[in-house]
Amino acid sequence: MKAEPAVQRQLLELAKVDAELSRTAHRRRTLPELAEIDAGEKTARERRDALVSVETAASDLDREIARQEKEIESVRAREDRDRKLLASGSVNAKQMTDIEHELQSLERRQRALEDDLLELMEQREALGLDAQRTGAEVDKAEAEVVAATARRDEAFKDLDTTRARREEDREKLVPRFPEPLLKLYERVREHKGIGAALLRARRCGACQLELDRNTVNEIKAAPEDDVIQCENCGAILVRTMESGL
């Protein structure tokens, strides 16, 4: 393939633009904020799930506390009724004995229920503190996701601006090249990542391979308008005064 030396040298400008476009695309895919957002969202989900579990346990305890309080009230009401019967003097000796025995049982039952209630209320208080702590962790995780998202969006904005500028530069450069040369460049770039590079000091600027003496002699003997490719990576080797030929 043939191409004017000046046209070949302009491939270096195109390669430079394409390299920046590749770096911009890579940067967009690998922004640290992306991993931070993923990790933050996972943490927030876990914290929200934990909060739901705590709130569910607290709700269960609230129902148990209410049931326990209702039972205590029932025992107290029974005690009040028995004491009123004793105070009324309308019961015989046997009934009085039975009522006194029942009062003793009710008192024991009430103490046991109150002890249980106290334990339940202590558990409820601990769950309340746990819910507050977990809720604060949810707020913190969500705030971190919001902050990381804002940083990501700002970085995307800058990268998109850079990409748009380089794409505009590329659109201006592409028409300068004959179609066969451009197709070769694009094909190599698609497969190898770099379509053209400077041959500097007998070294390929794409793969950094130093050319052997025979290859250098062949390139030196080739006409200036020959399109030379690196035997290792296939990149178009652009010859200049820096090539060491």
Short mmCIF file of C-alpha atoms in Angstrom, two decimals:
data_model
loop_
_atom_site.label_atom_id
_atom_site.label_comp_id
_atom_site.label_asym_id
_atom_site.label_seq_id
_atom_site.Cartn_x
_atom_site.Cartn_y
_atom_site.Cartn_z
CA MET A 1 0.00 0.00 0.00
CA LYS A 2 1.17 3.51 -0.82
CA ALA A 3 0.46 6.82 0.92
CA GLU A 4 2.21 10.16 0.90
CA PRO A 5 4.71 10.48 3.80
CA ALA A 6 2.96 13.62 5.01
CA VAL A 7 -0.35 11.77 5.07
CA GLN A 8 1.23 8.90 6.98
CA ARG A 9 2.61 11.34 9.55
CA GLN A 10 -0.90 12.67 10.12
CA LEU A 11 -1.84 9.16 11.26
CA LEU A 12 0.08 9.98 14.44
CA GLU A 13 -2.39 12.78 15.16
CA LEU A 14 -5.29 10.40 14.58
CA ALA A 15 -3.66 7.76 16.80
CA LYS A 16 -3.16 10.34 19.53
CA VAL A 17 -6.84 11.31 19.38
CA ASP A 18 -7.92 7.67 19.39
CA ALA A 19 -5.64 6.92 22.35
CA GLU A 20 -7.28 9.70 24.34
CA LEU A 21 -10.72 8.43 23.35
CA SER A 22 -9.73 4.96 24.56
CA ARG A 23 -8.39 6.33 27.83
CA THR A 24 -11.56 8.34 28.30
CA ALA A 25 -13.75 5.29 27.69
CA HIS A 26 -11.62 3.19 30.05
CA ARG A 27 -11.75 5.91 32.69
CA ARG A 28 -15.54 6.08 32.35
CA ARG A 29 -15.84 2.31 32.87
CA THR A 30 -13.43 2.19 35.81
CA LEU A 31 -14.24 5.29 37.83
CA PRO A 32 -13.65 4.47 41.52
CA GLU A 33 -17.02 6.05 42.25
CA LEU A 34 -18.73 3.22 40.34
CA ALA A 35 -17.35 0.59 42.74
CA GLU A 36 -18.07 2.92 45.65
CA ILE A 37 -21.70 3.26 44.57
CA ASP A 38 -22.11 -0.50 44.17
CA ALA A 39 -20.58 -1.15 47.59
CA GLY A 40 -22.60 1.67 49.15
CA GLU A 41 -25.87 0.41 47.67
CA LYS A 42 -25.11 -3.10 48.93
CA THR A 43 -24.37 -1.75 52.40
CA ALA A 44 -27.53 0.37 52.37
CA ARG A 45 -29.63 -2.66 51.36
CA GLU A 46 -28.09 -4.75 54.12
CA ARG A 47 -28.66 -2.00 56.68
CA ARG A 48 -32.27 -1.52 55.54
CA ASP A 49 -32.86 -5.27 55.82
CA ALA A 50 -31.34 -5.23 59.29
CA LEU A 51 -33.58 -2.30 60.25
CA VAL A 52 -36.66 -4.15 59.03
CA SER A 53 -35.64 -7.16 61.14
CA VAL A 54 -35.17 -4.99 64.22
CA GLU A 55 -38.46 -3.18 63.67
CA THR A 56 -40.27 -6.50 63.16
CA ALA A 57 -38.81 -7.88 66.38
CA ALA A 58 -39.79 -4.67 68.17
CA SER A 59 -43.34 -4.92 66.81
CA ASP A 60 -43.57 -8.53 68.02
CA LEU A 61 -42.36 -7.45 71.45
CA ASP A 62 -44.90 -4.61 71.54
CA ARG A 63 -47.68 -7.13 70.99
CA GLU A 64 -46.27 -9.43 73.67
CA ILE A 65 -45.95 -6.51 76.11
CA ALA A 66 -49.54 -5.48 75.41
CA ARG A 67 -50.71 -9.07 75.99
CA GLN A 68 -48.71 -9.27 79.22
CA GLU A 69 -50.10 -5.95 80.48
CA LYS A 70 -53.63 -7.10 79.69
CA GLU A 71 -53.08 -10.30 81.65
CA ILE A 72 -51.69 -8.36 84.61
CA GLU A 73 -54.75 -6.10 84.55
CA SER A 74 -56.93 -9.19 84.53
CA VAL A 75 -55.13 -10.60 87.59
CA ARG A 76 -55.43 -7.25 89.41
CA ALA A 77 -59.12 -7.06 88.60
CA ARG A 78 -59.57 -10.55 90.00
CA GLU A 79 -57.67 -9.53 93.15
CA ASP A 80 -59.83 -6.42 93.59
CA ARG A 81 -62.97 -8.48 93.25
CA ASP A 82 -61.79 -11.03 95.85
CA ARG A 83 -60.74 -8.32 98.32
CA LYS A 84 -64.12 -6.63 97.98
CA LEU A 85 -65.80 -9.95 98.72
CA LEU A 86 -63.70 -10.38 101.84
CA ALA A 87 -64.42 -6.81 102.92
CA SER A 88 -68.15 -7.22 102.39
CA GLY A 89 -68.44 -9.84 105.13
CA SER A 90 -70.96 -11.74 103.04
CA VAL A 91 -68.90 -14.92 102.64
CA ASN A 92 -68.79 -17.87 105.00
CA ALA A 93 -65.62 -19.24 106.59
CA LYS A 94 -64.95 -21.82 103.87
CA GLN A 95 -65.37 -19.27 101.09
CA MET A 96 -63.12 -16.89 102.99
CA THR A 97 -60.41 -19.54 103.18
CA ASP A 98 -60.74 -20.29 99.47
CA ILE A 99 -60.59 -16.61 98.57
CA GLU A 100 -57.48 -16.07 100.70
CA HIS A 101 -55.78 -19.00 99.00
CA GLU A 102 -56.76 -17.59 95.62
CA LEU A 103 -55.39 -14.17 96.57
CA GLN A 104 -52.07 -15.71 97.45
CA SER A 105 -52.00 -17.48 94.07
CA LEU A 106 -52.97 -14.26 92.28
CA GLU A 107 -50.21 -12.34 94.04
CA ARG A 108 -47.63 -14.92 92.97
CA ARG A 109 -49.03 -14.87 89.45
CA GLN A 110 -48.92 -11.06 89.34
CA ARG A 111 -45.29 -10.97 90.53
CA ALA A 112 -44.29 -13.51 87.88
CA LEU A 113 -46.13 -11.60 85.17
CA GLU A 114 -44.57 -8.29 86.26
CA ASP A 115 -41.10 -9.85 86.23
CA ASP A 116 -41.74 -11.15 82.74
CA LEU A 117 -43.06 -7.75 81.69
CA LEU A 118 -39.97 -6.01 83.03
CA GLU A 119 -37.74 -8.35 81.05
CA LEU A 120 -39.80 -7.74 77.91
CA MET A 121 -39.59 -3.97 78.38
CA GLU A 122 -35.81 -4.18 78.80
CA GLN A 123 -35.60 -6.17 75.58
CA ARG A 124 -37.83 -3.59 73.89
CA GLU A 125 -35.62 -0.76 75.07
CA ALA A 126 -32.53 -2.54 73.70
CA LEU A 127 -34.30 -3.07 70.35
CA GLY A 128 -35.24 0.60 70.29
CA LEU A 129 -31.59 1.59 70.68
CA ASP A 130 -30.63 -0.96 68.05
CA ALA A 131 -33.22 0.49 65.68
CA GLN A 132 -31.86 4.00 66.22
CA ARG A 133 -28.29 2.84 65.57
CA THR A 134 -29.27 0.83 62.49
CA GLY A 135 -31.40 3.70 61.19
CA ALA A 136 -28.40 6.01 61.52
CA GLU A 137 -26.29 3.47 59.60
CA VAL A 138 -28.93 3.40 56.84
CA ASP A 139 -28.88 7.21 56.63
CA LYS A 140 -25.07 7.23 56.50
CA ALA A 141 -24.91 4.56 53.77
CA GLU A 142 -27.54 6.30 51.68
CA ALA A 143 -25.81 9.67 52.10
CA GLU A 144 -22.52 8.12 50.95
CA VAL A 145 -24.24 6.70 47.86
CA VAL A 146 -25.72 10.12 47.08
CA ALA A 147 -22.31 11.78 47.46
CA ALA A 148 -20.57 9.15 45.31
CA THR A 149 -23.28 9.45 42.67
CA ALA A 150 -22.78 13.21 42.54
CA ARG A 151 -19.02 12.75 42.09
CA ARG A 152 -19.62 10.11 39.41
CA ASP A 153 -21.99 12.38 37.51
CA GLU A 154 -19.51 15.25 37.67
CA ALA A 155 -16.73 12.97 36.40
CA PHE A 156 -19.01 11.67 33.64
CA LYS A 157 -19.72 15.25 32.62
CA ASP A 158 -16.00 16.06 32.30
CA LEU A 159 -15.27 12.81 30.46
CA ASP A 160 -18.18 13.32 28.09
CA THR A 161 -16.90 16.81 27.33
CA THR A 162 -13.44 15.42 26.57
CA ARG A 163 -14.92 12.66 24.41
CA ALA A 164 -17.03 15.12 22.44
CA ARG A 165 -13.99 17.32 21.75
CA ARG A 166 -11.83 14.40 20.66
CA GLU A 167 -14.61 13.03 18.45
CA GLU A 168 -14.85 16.43 16.83
CA ASP A 169 -11.07 16.38 16.28
CA ARG A 170 -11.37 12.91 14.79
CA GLU A 171 -14.10 13.98 12.38
CA LYS A 172 -11.77 16.69 11.09
CA LEU A 173 -8.83 14.32 10.69
CA VAL A 174 -10.50 11.31 9.04
CA PRO A 175 -11.21 12.97 5.64
CA ARG A 176 -7.46 13.60 5.19
CA PHE A 177 -6.70 9.92 4.64
CA PRO A 178 -7.28 7.81 1.54
CA GLU A 179 -9.86 5.10 2.15
CA PRO A 180 -7.50 2.08 1.88
CA LEU A 181 -5.08 3.59 4.41
CA LEU A 182 -7.89 4.49 6.80
CA LYS A 183 -9.41 1.00 6.52
CA LEU A 184 -6.05 -0.57 7.32
CA TYR A 185 -5.58 1.74 10.27
CA GLU A 186 -9.08 1.01 11.65
CA ARG A 187 -8.66 -2.73 11.19
CA VAL A 188 -5.39 -2.80 13.09
CA ARG A 189 -6.73 -0.51 15.81
CA GLU A 190 -9.81 -2.71 16.27
CA HIS A 191 -7.73 -5.84 16.81
CA LYS A 192 -4.60 -4.46 18.46
CA GLY A 193 -5.76 -1.25 20.12
CA ILE A 194 -3.25 1.01 18.32
CA GLY A 195 -3.54 1.58 14.59
CA ALA A 196 -0.39 3.60 13.95
CA ALA A 197 2.71 4.56 15.89
CA LEU A 198 5.97 6.39 15.47
CA LEU A 199 9.00 4.33 14.57
CA ARG A 200 11.52 5.88 16.97
CA ALA A 201 15.13 4.76 17.35
CA ARG A 202 14.30 1.54 15.52
CA ARG A 203 11.58 0.69 18.05
CA CYS A 204 7.83 0.32 17.38
CA GLY A 205 5.96 2.95 19.35
CA ALA A 206 2.93 0.65 19.66
CA CYS A 207 4.35 -2.63 21.03
CA GLN A 208 7.80 -1.22 21.96
CA LEU A 209 9.50 -4.04 20.10
CA GLU A 210 12.99 -3.16 18.83
CA LEU A 211 13.28 -4.10 15.18
CA ASP A 212 16.09 -6.42 14.12
CA ARG A 213 18.82 -5.26 11.73
CA ASN A 214 17.37 -6.97 8.65
CA THR A 215 13.95 -5.42 9.19
CA VAL A 216 15.50 -2.00 9.70
CA ASN A 217 17.46 -2.38 6.47
CA GLU A 218 14.30 -3.39 4.60
CA ILE A 219 12.41 -0.37 5.94
CA LYS A 220 15.35 1.89 5.13
CA ALA A 221 15.36 0.63 1.57
CA ALA A 222 11.59 0.96 1.13
CA PRO A 223 10.23 4.00 -0.72
CA GLU A 224 9.02 6.80 1.53
CA ASP A 225 5.45 6.35 0.36
CA ASP A 226 5.34 2.64 1.26
CA VAL A 227 3.05 1.88 4.18
CA ILE A 228 5.10 -0.18 6.63
CA GLN A 229 3.60 -2.32 9.38
CA CYS A 230 5.19 -3.71 12.51
CA GLU A 231 5.75 -7.45 12.15
CA ASN A 232 4.88 -7.97 15.81
CA CYS A 233 1.69 -5.93 16.39
CA GLY A 234 0.66 -4.88 12.89
CA ALA A 235 0.61 -1.16 13.68
CA ILE A 236 1.43 1.18 10.80
CA LEU A 237 4.96 2.42 11.43
CA VAL A 238 5.28 6.12 10.66
CA ARG A 239 8.80 7.10 9.68
CA THR A 240 10.27 10.45 10.69
CA MET A 241 13.71 11.85 11.45
CA GLU A 242 13.41 10.19 14.88
CA SER A 243 13.20 6.72 13.38
CA GLY A 244 16.96 6.18 13.35
CA LEU A 245 17.01 4.86 9.81
#
